[in-house]
Structure formats: structure tokens, C-alpha cells
mmCIF file of C-alpha atoms in Angstrom:
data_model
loop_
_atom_site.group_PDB
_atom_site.id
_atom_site.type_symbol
_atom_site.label_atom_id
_atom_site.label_comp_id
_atom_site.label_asym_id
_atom_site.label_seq_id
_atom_site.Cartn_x
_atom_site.Cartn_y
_atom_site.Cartn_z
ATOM 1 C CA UNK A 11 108.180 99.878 32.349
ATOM 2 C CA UNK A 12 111.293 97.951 32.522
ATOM 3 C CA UNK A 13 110.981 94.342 34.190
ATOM 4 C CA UNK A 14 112.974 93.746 37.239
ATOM 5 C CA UNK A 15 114.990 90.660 37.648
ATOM 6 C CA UNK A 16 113.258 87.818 39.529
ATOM 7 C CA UNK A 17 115.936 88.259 42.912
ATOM 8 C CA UNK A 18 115.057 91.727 43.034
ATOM 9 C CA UNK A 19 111.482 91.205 43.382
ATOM 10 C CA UNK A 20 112.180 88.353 45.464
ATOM 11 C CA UNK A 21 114.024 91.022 48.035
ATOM 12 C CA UNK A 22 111.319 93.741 47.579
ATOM 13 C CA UNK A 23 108.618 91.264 48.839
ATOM 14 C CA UNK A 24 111.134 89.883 51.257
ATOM 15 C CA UNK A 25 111.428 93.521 52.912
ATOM 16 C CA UNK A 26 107.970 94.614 52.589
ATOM 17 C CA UNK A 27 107.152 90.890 54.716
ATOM 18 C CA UNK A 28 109.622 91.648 57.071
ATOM 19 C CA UNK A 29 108.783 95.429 57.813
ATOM 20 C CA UNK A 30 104.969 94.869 57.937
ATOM 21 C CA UNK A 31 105.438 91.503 60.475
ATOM 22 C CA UNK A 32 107.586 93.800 62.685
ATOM 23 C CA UNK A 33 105.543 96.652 62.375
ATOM 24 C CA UNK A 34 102.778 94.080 63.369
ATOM 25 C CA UNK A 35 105.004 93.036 66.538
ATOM 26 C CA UNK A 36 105.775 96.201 67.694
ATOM 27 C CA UNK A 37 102.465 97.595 67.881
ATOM 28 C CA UNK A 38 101.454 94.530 69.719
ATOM 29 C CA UNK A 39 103.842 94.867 72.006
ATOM 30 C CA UNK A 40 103.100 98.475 72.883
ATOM 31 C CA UNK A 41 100.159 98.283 73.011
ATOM 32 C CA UNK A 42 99.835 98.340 77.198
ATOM 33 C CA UNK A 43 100.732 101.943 78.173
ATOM 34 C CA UNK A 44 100.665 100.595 81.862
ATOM 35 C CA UNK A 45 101.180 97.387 84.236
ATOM 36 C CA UNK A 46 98.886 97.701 87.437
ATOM 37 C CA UNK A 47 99.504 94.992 89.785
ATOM 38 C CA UNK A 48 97.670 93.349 93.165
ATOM 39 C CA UNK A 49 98.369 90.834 94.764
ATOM 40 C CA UNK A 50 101.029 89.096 97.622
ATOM 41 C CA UNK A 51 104.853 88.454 98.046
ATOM 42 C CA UNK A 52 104.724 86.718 93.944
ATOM 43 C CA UNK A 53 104.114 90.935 92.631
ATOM 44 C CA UNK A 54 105.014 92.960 95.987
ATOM 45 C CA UNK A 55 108.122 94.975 94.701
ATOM 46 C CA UNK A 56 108.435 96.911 97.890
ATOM 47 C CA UNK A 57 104.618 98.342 99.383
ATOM 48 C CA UNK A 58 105.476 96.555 102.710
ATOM 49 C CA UNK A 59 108.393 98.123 103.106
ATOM 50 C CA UNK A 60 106.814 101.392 104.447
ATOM 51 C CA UNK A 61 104.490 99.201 106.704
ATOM 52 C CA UNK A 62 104.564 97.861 109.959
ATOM 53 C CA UNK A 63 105.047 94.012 109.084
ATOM 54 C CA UNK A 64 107.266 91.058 109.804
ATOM 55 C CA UNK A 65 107.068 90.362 106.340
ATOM 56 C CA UNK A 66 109.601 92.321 104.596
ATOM 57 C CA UNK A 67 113.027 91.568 102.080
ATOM 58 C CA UNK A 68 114.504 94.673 101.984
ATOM 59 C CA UNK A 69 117.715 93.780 103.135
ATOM 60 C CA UNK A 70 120.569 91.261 102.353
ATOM 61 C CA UNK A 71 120.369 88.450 100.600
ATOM 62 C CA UNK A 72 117.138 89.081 98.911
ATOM 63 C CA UNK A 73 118.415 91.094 95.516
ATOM 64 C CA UNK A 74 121.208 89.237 94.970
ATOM 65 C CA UNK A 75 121.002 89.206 91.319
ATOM 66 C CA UNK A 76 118.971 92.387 91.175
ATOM 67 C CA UNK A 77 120.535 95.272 88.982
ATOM 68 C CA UNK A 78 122.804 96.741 91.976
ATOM 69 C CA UNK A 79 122.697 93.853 94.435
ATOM 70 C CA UNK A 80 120.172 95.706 95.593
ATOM 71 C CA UNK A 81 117.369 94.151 97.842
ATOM 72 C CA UNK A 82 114.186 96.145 97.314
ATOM 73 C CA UNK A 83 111.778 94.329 98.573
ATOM 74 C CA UNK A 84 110.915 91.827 96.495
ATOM 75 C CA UNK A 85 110.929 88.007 97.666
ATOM 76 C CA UNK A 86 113.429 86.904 95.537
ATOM 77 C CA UNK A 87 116.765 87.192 94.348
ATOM 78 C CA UNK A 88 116.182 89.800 91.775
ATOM 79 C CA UNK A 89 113.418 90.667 89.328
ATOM 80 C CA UNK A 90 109.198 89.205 89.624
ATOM 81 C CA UNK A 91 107.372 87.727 86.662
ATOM 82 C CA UNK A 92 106.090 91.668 86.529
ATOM 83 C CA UNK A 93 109.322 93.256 86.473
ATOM 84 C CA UNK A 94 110.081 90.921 83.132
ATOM 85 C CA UNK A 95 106.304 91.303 81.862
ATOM 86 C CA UNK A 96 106.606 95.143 81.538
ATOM 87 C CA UNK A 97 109.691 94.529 80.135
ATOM 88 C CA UNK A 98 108.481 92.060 77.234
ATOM 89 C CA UNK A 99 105.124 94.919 77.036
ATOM 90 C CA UNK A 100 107.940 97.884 76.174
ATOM 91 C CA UNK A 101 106.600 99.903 79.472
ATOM 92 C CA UNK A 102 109.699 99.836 81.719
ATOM 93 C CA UNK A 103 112.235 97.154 83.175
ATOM 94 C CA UNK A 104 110.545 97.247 87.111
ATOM 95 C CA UNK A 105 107.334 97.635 88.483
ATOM 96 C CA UNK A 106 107.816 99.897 91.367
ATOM 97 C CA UNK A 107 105.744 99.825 94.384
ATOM 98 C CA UNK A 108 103.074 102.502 95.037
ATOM 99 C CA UNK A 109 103.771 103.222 98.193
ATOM 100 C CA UNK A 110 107.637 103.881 97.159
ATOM 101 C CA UNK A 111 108.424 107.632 98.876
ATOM 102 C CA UNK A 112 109.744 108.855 96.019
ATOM 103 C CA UNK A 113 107.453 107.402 93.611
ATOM 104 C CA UNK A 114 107.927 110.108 89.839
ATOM 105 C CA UNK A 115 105.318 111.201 87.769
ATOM 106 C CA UNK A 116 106.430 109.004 85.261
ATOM 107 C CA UNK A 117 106.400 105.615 87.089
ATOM 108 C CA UNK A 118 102.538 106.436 88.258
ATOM 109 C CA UNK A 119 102.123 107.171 84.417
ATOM 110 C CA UNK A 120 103.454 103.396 83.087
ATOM 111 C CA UNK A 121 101.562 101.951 86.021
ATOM 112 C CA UNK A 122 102.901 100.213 89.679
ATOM 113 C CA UNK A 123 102.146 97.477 92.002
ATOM 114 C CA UNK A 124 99.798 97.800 94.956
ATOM 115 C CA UNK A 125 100.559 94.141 96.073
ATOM 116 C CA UNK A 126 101.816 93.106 99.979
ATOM 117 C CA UNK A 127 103.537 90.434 100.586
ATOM 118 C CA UNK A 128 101.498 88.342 103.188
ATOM 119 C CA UNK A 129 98.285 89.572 101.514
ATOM 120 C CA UNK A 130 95.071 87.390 100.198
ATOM 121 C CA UNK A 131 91.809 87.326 99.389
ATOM 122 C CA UNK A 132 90.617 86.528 102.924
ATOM 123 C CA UNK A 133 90.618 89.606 105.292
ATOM 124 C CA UNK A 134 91.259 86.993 107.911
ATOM 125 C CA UNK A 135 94.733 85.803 106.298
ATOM 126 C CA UNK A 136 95.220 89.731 106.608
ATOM 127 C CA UNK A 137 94.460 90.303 109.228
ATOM 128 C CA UNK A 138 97.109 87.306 110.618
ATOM 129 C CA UNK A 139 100.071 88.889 108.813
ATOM 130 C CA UNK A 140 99.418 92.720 109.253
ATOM 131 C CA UNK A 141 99.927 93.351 105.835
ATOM 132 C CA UNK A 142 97.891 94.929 103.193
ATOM 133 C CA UNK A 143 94.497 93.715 102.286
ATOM 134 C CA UNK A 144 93.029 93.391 98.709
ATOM 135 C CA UNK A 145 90.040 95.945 99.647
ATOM 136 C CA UNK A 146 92.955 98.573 100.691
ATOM 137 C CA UNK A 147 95.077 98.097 97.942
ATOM 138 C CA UNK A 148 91.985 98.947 95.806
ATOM 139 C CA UNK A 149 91.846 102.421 97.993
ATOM 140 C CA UNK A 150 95.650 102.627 97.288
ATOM 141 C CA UNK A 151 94.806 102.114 93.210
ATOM 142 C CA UNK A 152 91.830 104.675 93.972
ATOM 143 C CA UNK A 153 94.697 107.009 95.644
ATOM 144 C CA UNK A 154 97.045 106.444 92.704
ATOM 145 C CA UNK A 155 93.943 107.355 90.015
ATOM 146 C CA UNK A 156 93.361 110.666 91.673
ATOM 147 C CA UNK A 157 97.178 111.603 91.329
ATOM 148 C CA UNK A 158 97.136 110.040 87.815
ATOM 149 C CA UNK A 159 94.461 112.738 86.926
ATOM 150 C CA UNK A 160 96.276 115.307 88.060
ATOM 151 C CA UNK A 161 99.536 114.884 86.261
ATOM 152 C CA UNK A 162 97.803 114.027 82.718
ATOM 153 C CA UNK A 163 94.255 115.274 82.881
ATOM 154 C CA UNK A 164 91.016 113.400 83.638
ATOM 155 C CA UNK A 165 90.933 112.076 79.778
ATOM 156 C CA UNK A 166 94.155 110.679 79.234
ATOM 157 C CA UNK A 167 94.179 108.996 82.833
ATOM 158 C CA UNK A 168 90.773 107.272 81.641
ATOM 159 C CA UNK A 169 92.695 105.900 78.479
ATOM 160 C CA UNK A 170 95.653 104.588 80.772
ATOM 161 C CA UNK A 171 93.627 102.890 82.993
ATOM 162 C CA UNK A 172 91.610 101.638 80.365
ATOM 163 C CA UNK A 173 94.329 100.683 78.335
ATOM 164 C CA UNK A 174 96.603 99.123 81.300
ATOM 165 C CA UNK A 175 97.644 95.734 81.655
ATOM 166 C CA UNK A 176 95.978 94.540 85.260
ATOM 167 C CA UNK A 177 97.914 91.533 87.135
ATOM 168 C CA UNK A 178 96.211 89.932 89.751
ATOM 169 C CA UNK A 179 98.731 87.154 91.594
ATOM 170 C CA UNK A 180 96.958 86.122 94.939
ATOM 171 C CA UNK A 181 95.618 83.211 97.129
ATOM 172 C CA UNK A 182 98.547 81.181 98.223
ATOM 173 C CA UNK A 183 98.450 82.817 101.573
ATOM 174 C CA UNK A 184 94.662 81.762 102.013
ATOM 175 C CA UNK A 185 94.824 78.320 101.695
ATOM 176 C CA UNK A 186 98.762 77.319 102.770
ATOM 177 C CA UNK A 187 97.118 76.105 105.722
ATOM 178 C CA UNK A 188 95.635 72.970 107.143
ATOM 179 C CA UNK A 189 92.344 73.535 104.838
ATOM 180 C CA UNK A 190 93.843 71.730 102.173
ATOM 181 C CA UNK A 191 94.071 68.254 103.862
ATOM 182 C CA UNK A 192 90.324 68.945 105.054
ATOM 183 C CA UNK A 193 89.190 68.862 101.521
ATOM 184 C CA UNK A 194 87.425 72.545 102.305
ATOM 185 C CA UNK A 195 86.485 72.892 99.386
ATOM 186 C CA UNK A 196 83.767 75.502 100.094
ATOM 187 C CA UNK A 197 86.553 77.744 101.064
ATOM 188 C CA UNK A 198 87.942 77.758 97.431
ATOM 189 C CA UNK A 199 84.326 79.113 96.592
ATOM 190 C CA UNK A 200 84.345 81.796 99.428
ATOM 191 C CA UNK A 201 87.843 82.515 97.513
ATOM 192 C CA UNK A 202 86.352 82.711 94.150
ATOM 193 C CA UNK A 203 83.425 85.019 94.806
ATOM 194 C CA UNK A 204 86.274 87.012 96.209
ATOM 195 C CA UNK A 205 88.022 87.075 92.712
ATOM 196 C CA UNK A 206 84.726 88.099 91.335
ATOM 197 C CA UNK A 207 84.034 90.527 93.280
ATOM 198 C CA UNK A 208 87.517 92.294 92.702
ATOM 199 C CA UNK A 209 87.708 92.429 89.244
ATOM 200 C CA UNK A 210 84.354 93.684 89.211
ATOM 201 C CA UNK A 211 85.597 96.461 91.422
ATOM 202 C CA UNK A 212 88.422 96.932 89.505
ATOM 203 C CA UNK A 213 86.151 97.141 85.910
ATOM 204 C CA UNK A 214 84.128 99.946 87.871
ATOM 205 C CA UNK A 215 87.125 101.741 87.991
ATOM 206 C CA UNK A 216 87.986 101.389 84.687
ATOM 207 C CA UNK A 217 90.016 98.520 84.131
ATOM 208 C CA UNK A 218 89.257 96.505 81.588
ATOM 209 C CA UNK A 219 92.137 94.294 80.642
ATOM 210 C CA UNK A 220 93.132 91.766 83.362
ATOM 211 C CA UNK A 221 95.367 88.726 84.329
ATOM 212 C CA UNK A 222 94.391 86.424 87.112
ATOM 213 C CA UNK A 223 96.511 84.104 87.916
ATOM 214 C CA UNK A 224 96.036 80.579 89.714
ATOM 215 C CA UNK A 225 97.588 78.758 92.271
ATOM 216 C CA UNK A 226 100.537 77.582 92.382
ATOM 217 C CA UNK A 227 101.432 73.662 93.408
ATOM 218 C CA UNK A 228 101.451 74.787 97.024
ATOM 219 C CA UNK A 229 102.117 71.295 98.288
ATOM 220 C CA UNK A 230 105.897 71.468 96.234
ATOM 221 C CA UNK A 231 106.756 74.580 98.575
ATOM 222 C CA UNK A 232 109.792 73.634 101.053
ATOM 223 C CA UNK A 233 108.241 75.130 103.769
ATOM 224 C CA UNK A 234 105.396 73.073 103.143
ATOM 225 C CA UNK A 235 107.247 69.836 103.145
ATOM 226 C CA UNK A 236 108.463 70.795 106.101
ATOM 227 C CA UNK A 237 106.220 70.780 107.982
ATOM 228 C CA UNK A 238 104.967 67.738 107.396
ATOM 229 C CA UNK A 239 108.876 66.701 109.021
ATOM 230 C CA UNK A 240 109.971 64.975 105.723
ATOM 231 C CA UNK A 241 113.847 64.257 106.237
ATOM 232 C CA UNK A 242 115.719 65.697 103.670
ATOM 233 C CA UNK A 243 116.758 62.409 101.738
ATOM 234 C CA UNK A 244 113.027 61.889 101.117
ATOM 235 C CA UNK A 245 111.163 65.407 100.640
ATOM 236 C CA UNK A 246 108.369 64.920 98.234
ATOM 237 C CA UNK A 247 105.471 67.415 97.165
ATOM 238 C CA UNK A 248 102.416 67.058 99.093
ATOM 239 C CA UNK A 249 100.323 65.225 96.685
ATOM 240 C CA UNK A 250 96.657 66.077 98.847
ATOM 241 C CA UNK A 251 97.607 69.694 98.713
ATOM 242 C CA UNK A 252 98.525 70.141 95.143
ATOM 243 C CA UNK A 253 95.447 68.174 94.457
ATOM 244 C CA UNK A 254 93.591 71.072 95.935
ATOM 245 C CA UNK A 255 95.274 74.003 94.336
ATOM 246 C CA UNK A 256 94.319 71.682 90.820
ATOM 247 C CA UNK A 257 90.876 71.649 92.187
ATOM 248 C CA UNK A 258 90.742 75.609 92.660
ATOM 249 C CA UNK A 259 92.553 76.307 89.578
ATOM 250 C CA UNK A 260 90.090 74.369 87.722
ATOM 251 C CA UNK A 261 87.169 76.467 89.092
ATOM 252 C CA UNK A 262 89.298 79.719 88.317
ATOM 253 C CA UNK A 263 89.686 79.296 84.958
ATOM 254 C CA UNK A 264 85.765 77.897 84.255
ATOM 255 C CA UNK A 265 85.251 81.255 86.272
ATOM 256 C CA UNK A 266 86.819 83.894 84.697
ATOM 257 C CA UNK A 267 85.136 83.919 80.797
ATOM 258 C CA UNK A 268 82.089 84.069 83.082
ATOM 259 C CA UNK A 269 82.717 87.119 84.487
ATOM 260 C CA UNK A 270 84.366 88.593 81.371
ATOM 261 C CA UNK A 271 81.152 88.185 79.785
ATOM 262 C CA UNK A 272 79.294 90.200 82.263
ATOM 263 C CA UNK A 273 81.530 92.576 81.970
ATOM 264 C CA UNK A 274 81.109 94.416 78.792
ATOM 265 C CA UNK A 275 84.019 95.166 76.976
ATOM 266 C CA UNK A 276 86.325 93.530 79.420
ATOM 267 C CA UNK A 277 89.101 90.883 78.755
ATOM 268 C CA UNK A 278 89.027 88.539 81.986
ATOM 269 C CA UNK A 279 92.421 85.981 81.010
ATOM 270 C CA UNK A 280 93.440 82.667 83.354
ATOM 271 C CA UNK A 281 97.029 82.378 84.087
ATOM 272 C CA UNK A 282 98.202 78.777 84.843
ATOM 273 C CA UNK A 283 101.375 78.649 87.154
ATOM 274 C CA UNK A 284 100.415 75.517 88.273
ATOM 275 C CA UNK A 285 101.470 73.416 85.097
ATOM 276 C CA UNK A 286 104.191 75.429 84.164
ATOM 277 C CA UNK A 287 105.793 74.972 87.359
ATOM 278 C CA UNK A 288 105.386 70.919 88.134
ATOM 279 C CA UNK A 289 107.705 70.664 84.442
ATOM 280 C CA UNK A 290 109.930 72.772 86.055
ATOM 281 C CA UNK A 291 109.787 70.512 89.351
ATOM 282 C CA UNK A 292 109.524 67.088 87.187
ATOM 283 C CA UNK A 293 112.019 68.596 84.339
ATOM 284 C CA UNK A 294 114.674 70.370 86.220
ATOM 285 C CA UNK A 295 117.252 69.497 83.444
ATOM 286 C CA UNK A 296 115.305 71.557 80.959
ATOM 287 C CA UNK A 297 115.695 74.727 82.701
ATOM 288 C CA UNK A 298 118.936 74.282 84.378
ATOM 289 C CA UNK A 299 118.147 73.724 87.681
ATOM 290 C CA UNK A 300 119.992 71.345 90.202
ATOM 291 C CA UNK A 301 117.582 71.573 93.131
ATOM 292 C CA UNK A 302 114.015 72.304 93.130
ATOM 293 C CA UNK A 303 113.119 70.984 97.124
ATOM 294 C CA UNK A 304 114.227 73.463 98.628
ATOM 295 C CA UNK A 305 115.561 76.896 98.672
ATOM 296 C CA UNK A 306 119.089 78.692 98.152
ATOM 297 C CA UNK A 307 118.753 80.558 101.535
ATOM 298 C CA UNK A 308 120.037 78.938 104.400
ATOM 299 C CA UNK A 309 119.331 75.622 104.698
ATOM 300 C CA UNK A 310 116.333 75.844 102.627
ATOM 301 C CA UNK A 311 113.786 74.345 104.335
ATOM 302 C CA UNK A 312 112.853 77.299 106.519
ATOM 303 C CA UNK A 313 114.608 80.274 105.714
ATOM 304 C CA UNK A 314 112.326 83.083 104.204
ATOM 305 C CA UNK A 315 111.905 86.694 105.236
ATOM 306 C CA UNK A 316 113.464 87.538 108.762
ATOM 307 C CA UNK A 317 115.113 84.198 109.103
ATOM 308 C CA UNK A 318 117.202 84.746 105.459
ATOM 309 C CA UNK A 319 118.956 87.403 106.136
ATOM 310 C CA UNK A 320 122.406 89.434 105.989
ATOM 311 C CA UNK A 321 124.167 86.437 108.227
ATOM 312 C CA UNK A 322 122.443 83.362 106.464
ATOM 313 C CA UNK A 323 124.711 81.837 103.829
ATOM 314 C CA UNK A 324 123.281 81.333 100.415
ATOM 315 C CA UNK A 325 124.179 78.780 97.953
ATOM 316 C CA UNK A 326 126.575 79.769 95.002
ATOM 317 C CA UNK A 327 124.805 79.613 92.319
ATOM 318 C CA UNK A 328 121.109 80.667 93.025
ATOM 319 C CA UNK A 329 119.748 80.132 88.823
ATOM 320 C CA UNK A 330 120.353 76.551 89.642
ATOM 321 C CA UNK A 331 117.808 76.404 92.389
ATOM 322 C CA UNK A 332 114.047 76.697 91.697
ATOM 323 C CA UNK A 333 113.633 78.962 94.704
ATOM 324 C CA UNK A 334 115.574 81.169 96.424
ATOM 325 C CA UNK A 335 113.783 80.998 100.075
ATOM 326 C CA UNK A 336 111.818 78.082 101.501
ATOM 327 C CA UNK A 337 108.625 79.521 100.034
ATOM 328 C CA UNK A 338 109.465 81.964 97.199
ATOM 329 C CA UNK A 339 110.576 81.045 93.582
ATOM 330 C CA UNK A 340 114.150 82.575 92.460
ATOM 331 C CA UNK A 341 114.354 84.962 89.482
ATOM 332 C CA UNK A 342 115.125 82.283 86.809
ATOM 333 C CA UNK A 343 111.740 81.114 87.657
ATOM 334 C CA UNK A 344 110.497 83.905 87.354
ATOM 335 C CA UNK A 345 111.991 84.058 84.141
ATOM 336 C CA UNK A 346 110.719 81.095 82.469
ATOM 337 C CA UNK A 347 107.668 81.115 84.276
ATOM 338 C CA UNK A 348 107.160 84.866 82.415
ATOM 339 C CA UNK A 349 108.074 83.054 78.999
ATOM 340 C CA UNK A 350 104.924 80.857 79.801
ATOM 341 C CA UNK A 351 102.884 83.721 79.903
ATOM 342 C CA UNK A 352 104.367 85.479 76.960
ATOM 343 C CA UNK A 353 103.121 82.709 74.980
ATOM 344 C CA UNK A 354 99.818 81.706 76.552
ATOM 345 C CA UNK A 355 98.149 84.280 77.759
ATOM 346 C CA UNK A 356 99.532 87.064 76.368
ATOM 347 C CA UNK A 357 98.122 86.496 72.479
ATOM 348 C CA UNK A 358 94.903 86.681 74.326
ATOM 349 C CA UNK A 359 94.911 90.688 74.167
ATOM 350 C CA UNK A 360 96.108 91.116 70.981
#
């Protein structure tokens, strides 16, 4: 057999490396045939929409920078962290909302969200809002099941839903309140036996790979800051607060490889959005933001849902702002923030 010349051999293991590595990627990145999603206004993509709530974006400004300049429903100015996580998992560019009229066969086969914006873990939160709870939006995933069987056959649904990617993004809503400067911290355990008590649900359904994600540094929203009447030359996070989203956080993720392992078979990861977002906050250079205390809509400090709407100005340039409303982040938050879990939590399936 004739030898080959060292640069030839150097190219043939070259291309073998390359194909095999991206063969490698590929099948890690497919490998989620669906993206099931509960949770509040952080994953709602449209369910409250087609209910009788207050707490609704489908209308002008929200979707400013969605594909269309369409507002859907979502509380931002375009896509959610889920909208650019199916994307990244291969499954589809948006996560549309179950209780979308014209829902196809094929979205309810790559998965949708059953979140509502306003929604927690606490019935009592609610309750408040009129929105969706967490114990119906489990009946809605129940509803959605039954129609998944009968467009693909009992077997094949089983594999979806066993296969799916599940993202759970709730909690703000429960504790926002004056709880946090009470120190309640027996609340954030009524909370957690909440989240345990869901995903066990959700296992018994068949889920078995699942994303939970923490809270957020509550006490840097600009409605928050508001109202504790900070002037605008001197609005700082609310240290107590954040200290108590750290504190629940903290429990969360100790939490979660607990119930994974009495869960057989199940993968139970911790998202952190807390950390993630304070760089953002303390960093804004790094991600191109200008202003991170308040929002793009309206004067920021207020403005979110009914109050930013069709007549409220908006800034210019909403990727330089952190958040688009007084309480939700904008879609290049989103963005990075899904980057975060791309490389975090993510490798944790694969």
C-alpha cells in the first residue's frame, strides 16, 4: 500500500475530527423533540390573551422588535428566553401559547407554553390577578396530552413527553410584595414545597427532563424602586429584597437534586437568573446597555401592561435598556440571559 504524504493524513484526521465533533453537536442539540413551558409573564407567549385579565401585551408597543412588529402577548419587546431556547434546541423559533385558537398539529407536536402572566405558585397571588394558576395550567398540559395522543398515537406522545424539555419560570409574583422586608422566610418554604409538589406532578405525567428556574433580583425591578419613592437621580436596587430572593434561590437549588433523586430517572436542573442578571445590572458596558433602572416604556418607572400602551412613547433604542417595561426585561436580556443557560445548565442533559 502506497504511503500517503504527511499533509494528507494530517487533513484526513482533520475531517474525520471535525465531522464526528459536529455530528456530536448536532445530536446534542436535537436531542429535545419538545419545549413545554409553565410559568408567569417571564414564559407567557400569549395564554392570557384569551382570558379575562388586566394583565395582557397584546397590543402596541409590546413586540416592537418581534418578527412583524407584532405584539403577541409576550411582556417584552420581542422574543422570551423560550422563544431563543427552542431555537438553540433545533425545535422551532417561538413557543406558542396553548391556548392560541389556532394552535396546528405541529406546534402541539414540538411542545407550547401553558404559562400566564400574573401567575405563581401561591393560589392566593392567583387568585389577586385573575390569571391562570399553576394547578390549571397542569389541567391545560393534561388537555394538551390528550390531543397529543390523538394526532401521533399513545406511544409516540409518551416518547415526546418523555423526551421534552420542561421550563418552569415562576415565583416573582409571590413574593414582590411587602414579605420580603418582613424576613418571611417561612413563606419561601410554603413556596418550595410548592415547587416540589409540581414537578412531582409533572414526573407523574411523564416528564422527566426539567428546568426550574430561580428568582430573579426582585429588589433591581423599577417598579420596585418605585415604590419605595426613590427620585430618579438616586434609584438603587433594594438591597433587603434581593437579599431574600438570594436566600430562596439558595434553598432552590439545595432543593432540586433532592427531588431529582426521588424521582427515578428524572433530571431536576437549577437555573440561576439571579447572578446572571446583577453583571448585567453592575456590568452594563459588557452587554451594551445604557440604562438598566428603569424601563424603555414610558417613563419607566411605572409603565407595564395597560399603562404601556399604543399612546406611551418608547425610547429609541430599546437593546440599550435592560428592560423594556418597569417590571419586565427587554429581548436583549433575554438574549444573553438565554446564552447563560446555554452554557450552564444546558450541558446538564447531555
Amino acid at each position: 500500500m502506497a504511503s500517503m504524504k504527511p499533509s494528507v493524513v494530517l487533513v484526513y484526521i482533520l475531517t474525520i475530527f471535525f465531522k464526528t465533533g459536529n455530528a456530536t453537536r448536532s445530536r446534542s442539540f436535537s436531542k429535545f423533540p419538545a419545549i413545554l413551558v409553565f410559568g408567569d409573564s417571564t414564559v407567557d407567549s400569549g395564554n392570557n390573551n384569551e382570558i379575562d385579565t388586566l394583565f395582557k401585551a397584546n397590543f402596541r408597543p409590546y413586540g416592537r422588535r418581534y418578527p412583524g412588529h407584532t405584539p403577541t402577548g409576550r411582556f417584552s419587546d420581542g422574543r422570551l428566553i423560550t422563544d431563543f431556547l427552542a431555537s438553540i434546541l433545533k425545535i422551532k423559533n417561538a413557543v406558542p401559547p396553548f391556548l392560541k385558537p389556532d394552535l396546528s398539529d405541529h406546534e402541539i407536536a414540538t411542545g407550547v407554553s401553558f404559562a400566564s402572566s400574573g401567575s405563581g405558585y401561591d393560589n392566593a397571588t392567583n387568585d389577586v390577578f385573575g390569571v391562570i394558576s399553576f394547578p390549571k395550567q397542569i389541567d391545560m398540559f393534561r388537555d394538551y396530552t390528550a390531543r397529543l395522543r390523538r394526532i401521533v398515537g399513545e406511544q409516540k406522545a409518551k416518547n415526546i413527553i418523555g423526551a421534552a424539555l420542561v421550563v418552569i419560570s415562576t415565583g416573582t409574583n409571590d413574593i414582590s410584595t411587602l414579605r420580603m422586608d418582613k424576613n418571611d422566610t417561612g413563606y419561601q418554604d410554603f413556596l418550595l414545597n410548592k415547587v416540589q409538589f409540581f414537578t412531582k406532578q409533572l414526573y407523574d405525567l411523564g416528564c422527566r427532563s426539567m428546568i426550574v428556574a430561580g428568582l430573579p433580583p426582585i429588589g433591581c425591578l423599577p417598579i420596585q424602586m418605585t415604590t419605595k419613592q426613590q427620585p430618579p437621580s438616586r434609584r438603587r436596587c433594594l438591597h433587603n429584597q434581593n437579599l431574600y430572593c438570594v436566600s430562596y434561590n439558595q434553598k432552590l437549588a439545595s432543593m432540586l437534586p433532592l427531588v431529582q433523586a426521588k424521582l427515578s430517572g428524572s433530571k431536576i436542573a437549577y437555573a440561576d437568573i439571579y447572578e446572571p442578571l446583577m453583571d448585567m445590572i453592575h456590568h452594563p458596558q459588557k452587554y451594551g446597555f445604557e440604562e438598566t433602572n428603569k424601563g424603555c416604556c414610558g417613563t419607566g418607572f411605572v409603565e407595564m401592561g395597560p399603562l404601556c400602551n399604543p399612546t406611551t412613547p418608547t425610547c429609541r433604542h430599546p437593546s440599550r435598556y435592560l428592560f423594556w417595561d418597569a417590571v419586565h426585561p427587554g429581548q436583549s436580556t433575554y438574549q444573553y440571559l438565554t446564552k447563560y443557560v446555554e452554557k450552564k445548565v444546558l450541558p446538564k442533559f447531555l
